[in-house]
Amino acid sequence: MALLAILLLALLWFAPVLAPGLTHASLLPYDNLYTFEPWQSMQPGLVPHNQLLSDLVLQNAVWKQHIRETLAAGEVPLWNPKSFTGIPFLAGGQASTLYPLNVLFYLLSPEVAYGWFTALQFAIAGASMYLFGRVLRLRIPAALFGAVVYMFSGFLVVSVVFTMFVAAVPWLPLVLAIIEFIVRKQEEKGNRSFQPIPYVAAGAAVIGLVVLAGHPELIYYTLIVAGAYTLVRLVAAYVCIRRQSRQPSPFVRILKLAGWLLTMAVAGVALGAVQLIPLVELLPLNFREGSASLQQVLGWAWPSRHVLTFALPNIFGNPSHHQWFDIWARAWTPASVNALGEANHTIFWGIKNYVEGGNYVGIVTWLLAAIALVEAVRVVWKRRLEIGDSRLRDREIERSGDAQAAANLQSPIANLPISPLTIFFFASLAVLSLLFAFGTPLYALLYYGLPGWSQLHSPFRWVFPFTLSMAALGAIGLNVVLGWVERGARSERREGDNKRGRQGEGESPVSQSPNLPIVQSLAALLAFAGIGALLAVLTSVLAPG
C-alpha cells in the first residue's frame, strides 16, 4: 500500500505533463528556443518561463532524437556526426543510451516520454528510500516520510533538467538496503555460514543500472557511499557476532561476507561495462583533463551565504519567477530591471544558479534529524553508564541461574530497532558532504586522492549524499517520535485500566513517556514562532510606516 501511495504521489506531481495532448503542457521547455536564433527573430519579446531548463531542448532531447534515428537506421549510436566534425556519442554516457527505462524515449513521443520517465524515476526514488527505511526496521509512516523527503527533495526536483541524474540518483537507497539486509542476515546467523547469492545478484543488478545511467560523477558517489556504509556495517557486524558468540573470532566469516559484497560491486560494474568501458577510455581524452586547478574548482562550490537556502530555498530568487506580489501595494509587479538598471525579467540574484544550488529538504526534516542524533547520543551515553554494572549483572545471572533474572536485568535499550551507529554514519556523511559542497580545504583530499576526481568541477554535487543522509535521519527521527507517542499512549491505557486499583492501594499514577512533553513543547514553540512571523507581516501591511 505504501509503495502504491508513492507511485500515486509521483504521478500526481507530474500529472500535467503525462498527457501533453490533453493538457498542452510538457517538461520540454520549447519556449527557451526563442532566446536563440533563428527562433528569437520570430518572437523577440518572448520571456521563457525558466531559462535554466534550456539543456533539455538544446542537448538532451537532441540526444534522444539522435538515438531514435540511429536505431531506426539499424545502427548502434556510437558516433555523433552532427557536432563539429563528429564526436563519440555512446562513450559520453550522459545520453543514458542503454538505460532500460530509456526505452520510453524510443517508443513514445518526446513530450510524453519525458513526463512518464521522470514520474516513474521519482517513484523509484521514493520506493528505494522506503524499502531502505523498512530494512532499517522503521515504522511504516517513518519510512514513508523518508521516501517523500528523498523523492521530492530540492536536489532531485531541480535535477529534472538532467535526465541522467533522474536515472541514477533513485537507486542508491536500494543499494544500501541490500547491503544492510545481507549484513544483518549474517549477524542473525552468527558464525554460521551464509551465502547471500540472491541478494548479491539483486545488488549487482541495481549497481548495473546506476552505471548504465551514464553519469560518471554519480557512479563515483554511489560507490563511495555504498563502500563506506559497507565498511561501517562489517565492523559493527564483527563486534556484534563476537559479543553474542563464544565461538572463535568471526574475522574469517566477516572477511568472506566482505568478499560477497565486493563481488556484488564488481558484478554490478561488469553489468554496466558496455557503457563504462567506452566512458573510461574517453575520459583521458576530454577537455576536462587538467583544465581546472583546485582553487578554481573550490571557486565553483557553494558560497557561505548559500547556507540560508536550507531554510528558505527562494531567498535569492527563483528562475521561474518573473513577478512578485507587493504586499503593501497589494498588486503584482513584473520584473523589468535589476539594481544596476539593466534589463532583467527573472527574479534571481544568487551566486550559484538554482539548479546547482538546489538543496532543500524541509525544516521539519532538519528538526527530526536533530531528534535522531540527540536520541543516538542519549542511547550511547546510557550504554556507557551500564558498562559499569555489566559485571554485577553477569554475577547475578550466574548465581541465580534464572532466565527470568537475565530478562529483568537486560538493558532496556538493547532492543532498540535502530542502531546509533546508523544515525552517526548518516550524520557524519551529511557533515562531510556539506564540507565538500561548500569548498572547504578538505576537498583537496578528493581532488588529489581519487583518480579522475580532478575532472569533476562540481563540489556542490555532494548535495546528493547530503540529501540521502537527511532523508534517512529525518525518517529515523520521526520513528523515534512515534516511539515516544506509542509509549505515552500505552502508559495512558495502563493508567486507565489500573486506575481503581492504584487509588485503592495508594499508588502513584503511571507517567507518560518522559520524552513526549519535549515533542509537544517543540511543536508549540514552532507554532508560536510561525504565528508571530505572520503577525509581523500583517502588522507591516496594515501599518507600513
Coordinates of C-alpha atoms in Angstrom, one line a residue:
M1 CA 0.0 0.0 0.0
A2 CA 2.8 2.4 0.9
L3 CA 4.6 1.7 -2.5
L4 CA 1.3 2.3 -4.3
A5 CA 1.0 5.6 -2.4
I6 CA 4.5 6.6 -3.5
L7 CA 3.7 5.8 -7.1
L8 CA 0.5 7.8 -7.0
L9 CA 2.3 10.8 -5.4
A10 CA 4.8 10.8 -8.2
L11 CA 2.1 10.5 -10.9
L12 CA 0.1 13.3 -9.2
W13 CA 3.1 15.6 -9.0
F14 CA 3.8 15.2 -12.7
A15 CA 0.2 14.8 -13.9
P16 CA 0.1 18.0 -16.0
V17 CA 2.9 16.6 -18.3
L18 CA 1.8 13.0 -18.5
A19 CA -0.8 13.6 -21.2
P20 CA 0.5 16.6 -23.2
G21 CA -2.2 16.1 -25.8
L22 CA -4.8 17.0 -23.3
T23 CA -3.1 19.4 -21.0
H24 CA -0.9 21.1 -23.7
A25 CA 1.9 21.0 -21.1
S26 CA 5.3 19.4 -21.4
L27 CA 8.6 19.1 -19.5
L28 CA 10.4 20.2 -22.6
P29 CA 10.8 24.0 -22.5
Y30 CA 10.3 24.8 -26.2
D31 CA 9.8 28.5 -25.2
N32 CA 13.5 28.6 -24.4
L33 CA 14.4 28.2 -28.1
Y34 CA 13.1 31.7 -28.7
T35 CA 16.1 33.1 -26.9
F36 CA 18.3 31.7 -29.7
E37 CA 18.4 32.5 -33.4
P38 CA 16.7 31.9 -35.7
W39 CA 13.7 31.5 -33.4
Q40 CA 14.5 34.7 -31.5
S41 CA 13.7 36.8 -34.5
M42 CA 10.2 35.2 -34.7
Q43 CA 9.2 36.3 -31.2
P44 CA 11.9 38.8 -29.9
G45 CA 9.9 39.8 -26.8
L46 CA 9.2 36.3 -25.5
V47 CA 10.5 35.7 -22.0
P48 CA 11.0 31.9 -21.3
H49 CA 9.3 30.5 -18.2
N50 CA 12.6 29.1 -16.9
Q51 CA 15.7 29.7 -18.9
L52 CA 17.7 27.2 -16.7
L53 CA 15.9 24.3 -18.4
S54 CA 17.4 25.0 -21.8
D55 CA 19.6 21.9 -21.7
L56 CA 16.5 19.8 -22.0
V57 CA 15.8 21.0 -25.6
L58 CA 19.3 22.1 -26.6
Q59 CA 21.0 18.9 -25.6
N60 CA 19.1 16.1 -24.0
A61 CA 16.2 16.0 -26.4
V62 CA 18.6 16.2 -29.3
W63 CA 20.5 13.2 -28.0
K64 CA 17.3 11.2 -27.7
Q65 CA 16.3 12.1 -31.2
H66 CA 19.7 11.1 -32.5
I67 CA 19.4 7.7 -30.7
R68 CA 16.0 7.2 -32.3
E69 CA 17.2 8.0 -35.8
T70 CA 20.3 5.8 -35.4
L71 CA 18.4 2.8 -34.1
A72 CA 15.8 3.3 -36.9
A73 CA 18.6 3.0 -39.4
G74 CA 19.7 -0.3 -37.8
E75 CA 22.9 1.1 -36.3
V76 CA 24.3 1.5 -32.8
P77 CA 24.6 5.2 -31.8
L78 CA 28.4 5.1 -31.3
W79 CA 29.1 8.3 -33.0
N80 CA 27.5 11.8 -33.3
P81 CA 28.4 13.3 -36.7
K82 CA 26.3 16.4 -36.1
S83 CA 28.6 18.1 -33.6
F84 CA 31.6 19.7 -35.2
T85 CA 33.3 17.1 -37.3
G86 CA 31.9 14.3 -35.2
I87 CA 32.4 13.2 -31.5
P88 CA 31.9 9.9 -29.6
F89 CA 28.3 9.5 -28.5
L90 CA 27.8 6.3 -26.7
A91 CA 31.1 6.7 -24.8
G92 CA 29.9 10.1 -23.5
G93 CA 27.4 8.2 -21.3
Q94 CA 25.2 11.1 -20.4
A95 CA 22.5 10.3 -23.0
S96 CA 21.9 7.1 -20.9
T97 CA 21.5 5.3 -24.2
L98 CA 21.4 1.8 -22.7
Y99 CA 19.5 2.6 -19.5
P100 CA 16.4 0.3 -19.6
L101 CA 13.7 2.8 -18.9
N102 CA 15.1 4.9 -21.7
V103 CA 13.0 2.7 -23.9
L104 CA 10.2 5.2 -23.3
F105 CA 12.1 7.7 -25.4
Y106 CA 12.4 5.2 -28.2
L107 CA 8.7 4.3 -28.3
L108 CA 6.8 7.4 -27.3
S109 CA 6.9 11.0 -28.5
P110 CA 9.4 13.1 -26.7
E111 CA 6.7 15.2 -24.9
V112 CA 5.0 12.1 -23.5
A113 CA 8.3 10.2 -22.8
Y114 CA 9.9 12.9 -20.7
G115 CA 6.9 13.2 -18.4
W116 CA 6.5 9.5 -17.8
F117 CA 10.2 8.8 -17.5
T118 CA 10.6 11.5 -14.8
A119 CA 7.5 10.5 -12.9
L120 CA 8.5 6.8 -12.8
Q121 CA 12.0 7.6 -11.8
F122 CA 10.7 9.8 -8.9
A123 CA 8.5 6.9 -7.8
I124 CA 11.6 4.6 -7.9
A125 CA 13.5 7.0 -5.7
G126 CA 10.7 7.1 -3.2
A127 CA 10.3 3.3 -3.3
S128 CA 14.0 2.7 -2.8
M129 CA 14.1 5.1 0.2
Y130 CA 11.0 3.5 1.6
L131 CA 12.5 0.0 1.3
F132 CA 15.7 1.1 2.9
G133 CA 13.7 2.5 5.8
R134 CA 11.8 -0.7 6.3
V135 CA 15.0 -2.7 6.1
L136 CA 16.3 -0.4 8.9
R137 CA 13.1 -1.5 10.8
L138 CA 11.5 1.9 10.8
R139 CA 7.7 2.1 11.2
I140 CA 5.7 2.5 8.0
P141 CA 4.9 6.2 8.5
A142 CA 8.6 7.0 9.2
A143 CA 9.8 5.1 6.2
L144 CA 7.2 6.8 4.1
F145 CA 8.3 10.2 5.3
G146 CA 11.9 9.4 4.4
A147 CA 10.7 8.4 0.9
V148 CA 8.8 11.6 0.4
V149 CA 11.7 13.7 1.6
Y150 CA 14.1 12.0 -0.8
M151 CA 11.9 11.8 -3.9
F152 CA 10.7 15.4 -3.6
S153 CA 14.0 16.9 -2.3
G154 CA 15.2 20.1 -3.8
F155 CA 18.2 18.3 -5.3
L156 CA 16.1 15.8 -7.2
V157 CA 13.4 18.2 -8.3
V158 CA 15.8 20.7 -9.8
S159 CA 17.7 17.8 -11.4
V160 CA 14.7 17.2 -13.7
V161 CA 16.7 19.2 -16.3
F162 CA 19.3 16.3 -16.3
T163 CA 17.6 13.0 -17.2
M164 CA 20.8 11.1 -16.4
F165 CA 20.6 12.4 -12.8
V166 CA 17.0 11.4 -12.6
A167 CA 18.0 7.9 -13.9
A168 CA 21.0 7.4 -11.4
V169 CA 20.0 9.1 -8.2
P170 CA 17.0 6.9 -7.2
W171 CA 19.0 3.7 -6.8
L172 CA 21.4 4.5 -4.0
P173 CA 19.0 3.8 -1.1
L174 CA 18.2 0.4 -2.6
V175 CA 21.8 -0.5 -2.8
L176 CA 22.2 0.4 0.9
A177 CA 19.1 -1.6 1.7
I178 CA 20.5 -4.7 0.1
I179 CA 23.9 -4.2 1.9
E180 CA 22.1 -3.8 5.2
F181 CA 19.9 -6.8 4.6
I182 CA 22.9 -9.0 3.8
V183 CA 25.0 -7.9 6.8
R184 CA 22.0 -8.3 9.1
K185 CA 21.4 -11.8 7.9
Q186 CA 25.0 -12.7 8.8
E187 CA 24.6 -11.1 12.3
E188 CA 21.5 -13.2 12.9
K189 CA 23.3 -16.4 11.8
G190 CA 26.4 -15.5 13.9
N191 CA 29.4 -17.5 13.0
R192 CA 27.5 -19.9 10.8
S193 CA 28.0 -20.0 7.0
F194 CA 25.9 -17.7 4.9
Q195 CA 25.8 -17.5 1.1
P196 CA 23.7 -14.4 0.0
I197 CA 23.7 -15.3 -3.7
P198 CA 20.2 -14.0 -4.5
Y199 CA 20.8 -10.7 -2.6
V200 CA 24.2 -10.2 -4.2
A201 CA 22.6 -10.7 -7.7
A202 CA 19.9 -8.2 -6.9
G203 CA 22.5 -5.7 -5.6
A204 CA 24.7 -6.2 -8.7
A205 CA 21.6 -5.5 -10.9
V206 CA 20.9 -2.2 -9.1
I207 CA 24.5 -1.1 -9.4
G208 CA 24.5 -2.0 -13.0
L209 CA 21.5 0.3 -13.5
V210 CA 23.4 3.2 -11.9
V211 CA 26.3 2.6 -14.3
L212 CA 24.0 2.4 -17.3
A213 CA 22.6 5.7 -16.4
G214 CA 25.9 7.0 -17.7
H215 CA 26.9 9.8 -15.4
P216 CA 30.5 9.1 -14.1
E217 CA 30.2 11.5 -11.2
L218 CA 27.0 9.8 -9.8
I219 CA 28.6 6.4 -10.3
Y220 CA 31.5 7.6 -8.1
Y221 CA 29.2 8.9 -5.4
T222 CA 27.1 5.7 -5.4
L223 CA 30.2 3.5 -5.0
I224 CA 31.8 5.8 -2.4
V225 CA 28.7 5.9 -0.2
A226 CA 27.9 2.2 -0.6
G227 CA 31.6 1.3 0.2
A228 CA 31.7 3.5 3.3
Y229 CA 28.4 2.1 4.5
T230 CA 29.6 -1.5 3.9
L231 CA 32.8 -0.9 5.8
V232 CA 31.0 0.5 8.8
R233 CA 28.4 -2.3 8.9
L234 CA 31.1 -5.0 8.5
V235 CA 33.0 -3.6 11.5
A236 CA 29.7 -3.4 13.5
A237 CA 28.8 -7.0 12.5
Y238 CA 32.2 -8.3 13.6
V239 CA 31.7 -6.7 17.0
C240 CA 28.1 -8.0 17.3
I241 CA 28.9 -11.6 16.4
R242 CA 31.9 -11.6 18.7
R243 CA 29.8 -10.4 21.6
Q244 CA 26.9 -12.9 21.1
S245 CA 29.0 -15.9 20.3
R246 CA 31.6 -17.8 22.4
Q247 CA 33.0 -19.4 19.3
P248 CA 36.3 -18.5 17.7
S249 CA 36.8 -15.0 16.3
P250 CA 34.3 -14.2 13.4
F251 CA 37.0 -12.5 11.4
V252 CA 37.1 -15.1 8.7
R253 CA 33.3 -15.1 8.5
I254 CA 33.2 -11.3 8.1
L255 CA 36.1 -11.5 5.6
K256 CA 34.0 -13.9 3.5
L257 CA 31.0 -11.6 3.8
A258 CA 33.1 -8.7 2.6
G259 CA 34.1 -10.8 -0.4
W260 CA 30.5 -11.4 -1.2
L261 CA 29.8 -7.6 -1.1
L262 CA 32.8 -6.9 -3.2
T263 CA 31.6 -9.4 -5.7
M264 CA 28.3 -7.6 -5.8
A265 CA 30.0 -4.3 -6.6
V266 CA 32.3 -5.8 -9.2
A267 CA 29.4 -7.7 -10.8
G268 CA 27.4 -4.6 -10.9
V269 CA 30.1 -2.6 -12.6
A270 CA 30.6 -5.5 -15.0
L271 CA 26.9 -5.4 -15.9
G272 CA 27.3 -1.8 -16.9
A273 CA 30.7 -2.4 -18.6
V274 CA 29.1 -1.9 -22.0
Q275 CA 28.7 1.7 -21.0
L276 CA 31.5 2.1 -18.6
I277 CA 34.5 0.8 -20.6
P278 CA 34.0 3.3 -23.5
L279 CA 33.4 6.0 -20.9
V280 CA 36.7 5.3 -19.1
E281 CA 38.5 5.1 -22.5
L282 CA 37.1 8.6 -23.3
L283 CA 37.9 10.3 -20.0
P284 CA 41.6 11.0 -20.6
L285 CA 40.9 12.5 -24.0
N286 CA 38.2 15.0 -22.9
F287 CA 38.8 18.7 -22.4
R288 CA 38.4 18.5 -18.6
E289 CA 41.7 16.7 -18.1
G290 CA 43.9 19.2 -16.4
S291 CA 41.6 22.1 -17.3
A292 CA 41.0 23.4 -13.7
S293 CA 43.1 23.8 -10.7
L294 CA 42.0 23.0 -7.1
Q295 CA 41.4 26.7 -6.4
Q296 CA 39.3 27.1 -9.5
V297 CA 37.2 24.1 -8.5
L298 CA 36.7 25.4 -5.0
G299 CA 35.6 28.7 -6.5
W300 CA 32.6 26.8 -8.1
A301 CA 31.5 25.4 -4.7
W302 CA 28.6 26.9 -2.7
P303 CA 29.3 30.3 -1.3
S304 CA 28.9 30.6 2.5
R305 CA 25.8 32.7 2.2
H306 CA 24.1 29.7 0.4
V307 CA 23.5 28.2 3.9
L308 CA 20.4 30.4 4.0
T309 CA 18.7 28.3 1.3
F310 CA 18.5 25.3 3.7
A311 CA 15.6 27.2 5.4
L312 CA 14.4 29.5 2.5
P313 CA 15.1 27.9 -0.9
N314 CA 13.9 31.0 -2.8
I315 CA 15.7 33.6 -0.6
F316 CA 17.9 34.5 -3.6
G317 CA 15.0 34.3 -6.1
N318 CA 13.8 31.6 -8.5
P319 CA 14.4 31.5 -12.2
S320 CA 10.8 30.7 -12.9
H321 CA 9.5 33.8 -11.1
H322 CA 9.1 36.9 -13.2
Q323 CA 6.9 39.0 -10.9
W324 CA 6.3 39.4 -7.2
F325 CA 3.3 40.4 -5.1
D326 CA 3.8 43.8 -3.4
I327 CA 2.0 43.2 -0.1
W328 CA 2.0 47.0 0.6
A329 CA 0.6 48.0 -2.8
R330 CA -1.5 44.8 -3.0
A331 CA -0.5 44.3 -6.6
W332 CA 1.7 42.0 -8.8
T333 CA 4.8 43.8 -10.0
P334 CA 6.6 42.4 -13.0
A335 CA 10.4 42.1 -13.0
S336 CA 11.9 44.5 -15.6
V337 CA 15.3 45.9 -14.4
N338 CA 17.9 44.9 -11.8
A339 CA 19.6 47.2 -9.3
L340 CA 22.0 48.4 -12.0
G341 CA 19.2 49.4 -14.3
E342 CA 19.9 46.5 -16.7
A343 CA 17.0 44.7 -18.3
N344 CA 16.2 41.6 -16.2
H345 CA 12.9 39.6 -16.4
T346 CA 13.8 37.0 -13.8
I347 CA 13.9 37.3 -10.1
F348 CA 17.2 35.8 -9.1
W349 CA 20.3 37.3 -7.5
G350 CA 22.1 34.2 -6.2
I351 CA 25.8 33.4 -6.9
K352 CA 25.0 29.7 -7.7
N353 CA 22.3 29.1 -10.2
Y354 CA 19.1 27.5 -8.9
V355 CA 19.9 24.0 -10.3
E356 CA 23.4 23.8 -8.9
G357 CA 22.2 25.2 -5.6
G358 CA 19.1 23.1 -5.0
N359 CA 19.3 21.5 -1.5
Y360 CA 16.0 22.0 0.3
V361 CA 14.8 19.0 2.3
G362 CA 12.3 20.8 4.6
I363 CA 12.7 22.4 8.0
V364 CA 10.8 19.5 9.7
T365 CA 13.4 17.1 8.3
W366 CA 16.2 19.1 10.0
L367 CA 14.3 19.0 13.3
L368 CA 13.7 15.3 13.1
A369 CA 17.3 14.7 12.1
A370 CA 18.3 16.6 15.3
I371 CA 16.0 14.4 17.3
A372 CA 17.5 11.3 15.9
L373 CA 21.0 12.5 16.7
V374 CA 20.1 13.5 20.2
E375 CA 18.5 10.1 20.8
A376 CA 21.6 8.3 19.5
V377 CA 23.8 10.3 21.8
R378 CA 21.4 9.5 24.7
V379 CA 21.5 5.8 23.9
V380 CA 25.3 5.7 23.7
W381 CA 25.6 7.6 27.0
K382 CA 23.2 5.2 28.7
R383 CA 25.1 2.2 27.4
R384 CA 28.3 3.7 28.9
L385 CA 26.6 4.0 32.2
E386 CA 25.5 0.4 32.0
I387 CA 29.0 -0.9 31.4
G388 CA 29.9 -0.4 35.0
D389 CA 27.0 -2.6 36.0
S390 CA 27.7 -5.4 33.5
R391 CA 29.9 -7.5 35.8
L392 CA 27.4 -7.2 38.6
R393 CA 24.6 -8.3 36.2
D394 CA 26.6 -11.3 35.0
R395 CA 27.3 -12.4 38.5
E396 CA 23.7 -12.1 39.4
I397 CA 22.6 -14.2 36.5
E398 CA 25.3 -16.9 37.1
R399 CA 24.3 -17.0 40.8
S400 CA 20.6 -17.4 40.2
G401 CA 20.8 -19.4 37.0
D402 CA 17.4 -18.0 36.3
A403 CA 16.4 -17.0 32.7
Q404 CA 13.9 -14.5 34.2
A405 CA 16.7 -12.8 36.1
A406 CA 18.5 -12.3 32.8
A407 CA 15.4 -10.8 31.2
N408 CA 14.8 -8.5 34.2
L409 CA 18.4 -7.2 34.1
Q410 CA 18.6 -6.8 30.4
S411 CA 19.3 -3.3 29.1
P412 CA 16.0 -1.6 28.1
I413 CA 17.8 -0.2 25.1
A414 CA 19.1 -3.5 23.9
N415 CA 16.0 -4.0 21.7
L416 CA 16.1 -0.6 20.0
P417 CA 15.3 -1.2 16.3
I418 CA 17.7 1.5 15.1
S419 CA 21.4 1.2 15.9
P420 CA 23.0 4.5 17.0
L421 CA 25.8 3.6 14.6
T422 CA 23.4 4.1 11.6
I423 CA 22.5 7.5 12.9
F424 CA 26.1 8.5 13.4
F425 CA 27.0 7.3 10.0
F426 CA 24.5 9.4 8.2
A427 CA 25.1 12.4 10.4
S428 CA 28.8 12.2 9.6
L429 CA 28.1 11.7 5.9
A430 CA 25.8 14.8 6.0
V431 CA 28.5 16.9 7.6
L432 CA 31.3 15.7 5.3
S433 CA 29.0 16.3 2.3
L434 CA 28.5 19.9 3.4
L435 CA 32.2 20.4 4.0
F436 CA 32.9 19.3 0.4
A437 CA 29.9 21.2 -1.1
F438 CA 31.0 24.5 0.5
G439 CA 34.5 24.1 -0.9
T440 CA 36.5 23.7 2.4
P441 CA 40.2 22.7 2.1
L442 CA 39.1 19.2 2.9
Y443 CA 38.1 18.9 -0.7
A444 CA 41.7 18.6 -1.6
L445 CA 41.6 15.0 -0.4
L446 CA 39.2 14.2 -3.1
Y447 CA 40.9 16.3 -5.8
Y448 CA 44.3 14.8 -5.3
G449 CA 43.4 11.5 -3.8
L450 CA 40.8 9.9 -6.1
P451 CA 41.6 9.0 -9.7
G452 CA 39.7 11.2 -12.2
W453 CA 38.2 13.4 -9.5
S454 CA 40.1 16.4 -10.7
Q455 CA 37.9 16.3 -13.8
L456 CA 34.8 16.8 -11.6
H457 CA 34.4 20.5 -11.3
S458 CA 31.3 20.5 -9.1
P459 CA 31.8 20.2 -5.4
F460 CA 28.1 21.2 -4.9
R461 CA 27.1 17.8 -6.2
W462 CA 27.9 16.4 -2.8
V463 CA 24.3 17.6 -2.2
F464 CA 23.4 14.0 -3.4
P465 CA 24.8 12.2 -0.4
F466 CA 23.7 15.0 1.8
T467 CA 20.1 14.7 0.7
L468 CA 20.2 10.9 1.2
S469 CA 21.6 11.4 4.7
M470 CA 19.0 13.9 5.7
A471 CA 16.1 11.8 4.4
A472 CA 17.4 8.8 6.4
L473 CA 18.0 10.9 9.6
G474 CA 14.6 12.6 9.2
A475 CA 12.9 9.2 8.9
I476 CA 14.7 7.8 11.9
G477 CA 13.8 10.9 13.9
L478 CA 10.2 10.5 13.1
N479 CA 10.5 6.9 14.1
V480 CA 11.8 8.0 17.5
V481 CA 9.0 10.4 18.0
L482 CA 6.4 7.8 17.0
G483 CA 8.0 5.5 19.6
W484 CA 7.6 8.2 22.3
V485 CA 4.0 8.7 21.3
E486 CA 3.3 4.9 21.4
R487 CA 4.9 4.6 24.8
G488 CA 2.9 7.5 26.1
A489 CA -0.3 6.0 24.8
R490 CA 0.4 2.6 26.4
S491 CA 1.1 4.4 29.7
E492 CA -2.2 6.2 29.5
R493 CA -4.1 2.9 28.7
R494 CA -2.4 1.2 31.7
E495 CA -3.3 4.1 33.8
G496 CA -6.9 3.9 32.8
D497 CA -7.1 0.1 33.3
N498 CA -5.5 0.2 36.7
K499 CA -6.9 3.5 38.0
R500 CA -9.2 1.9 40.6
G501 CA -6.5 -0.5 41.8
R502 CA -4.0 2.4 42.2
Q503 CA -6.5 4.5 44.0
G504 CA -7.2 1.7 46.4
E505 CA -3.6 0.8 47.1
G506 CA -2.5 4.5 47.1
E507 CA -0.1 4.0 44.2
S508 CA 1.1 6.9 42.1
P509 CA -0.3 7.1 38.5
V510 CA 1.8 5.7 35.6
S511 CA 3.6 8.6 34.0
Q512 CA 3.7 9.1 30.2
S513 CA 6.8 8.8 28.2
P514 CA 9.3 11.4 29.5
N515 CA 10.2 12.4 26.0
L516 CA 6.7 13.2 24.9
P517 CA 6.5 16.6 26.5
I518 CA 9.7 17.6 24.7
V519 CA 7.9 16.9 21.3
Q520 CA 4.8 18.8 22.5
S521 CA 6.8 21.7 23.7
L522 CA 8.8 21.8 20.4
A523 CA 5.7 21.7 18.4
A524 CA 4.1 24.6 20.4
L525 CA 7.3 26.6 20.1
L526 CA 7.3 26.3 16.3
A527 CA 3.6 27.1 16.1
F528 CA 4.1 30.3 18.2
A529 CA 7.1 31.2 16.0
G530 CA 5.0 30.8 12.9
I531 CA 2.1 32.8 14.3
G532 CA 4.5 35.5 15.4
A533 CA 6.0 35.8 11.9
L534 CA 2.6 36.0 10.3
L535 CA 1.5 38.7 12.8
A536 CA 4.7 40.7 12.0
V537 CA 3.9 40.6 8.2
L538 CA 0.3 41.5 8.9
T539 CA 1.4 44.5 11.0
S540 CA 3.7 45.7 8.3
V541 CA 0.9 45.5 5.8
L542 CA -1.6 47.4 8.0
A543 CA 0.9 49.9 9.2
P544 CA 3.8 50.1 6.7
G545 CA 5.1 53.3 8.2

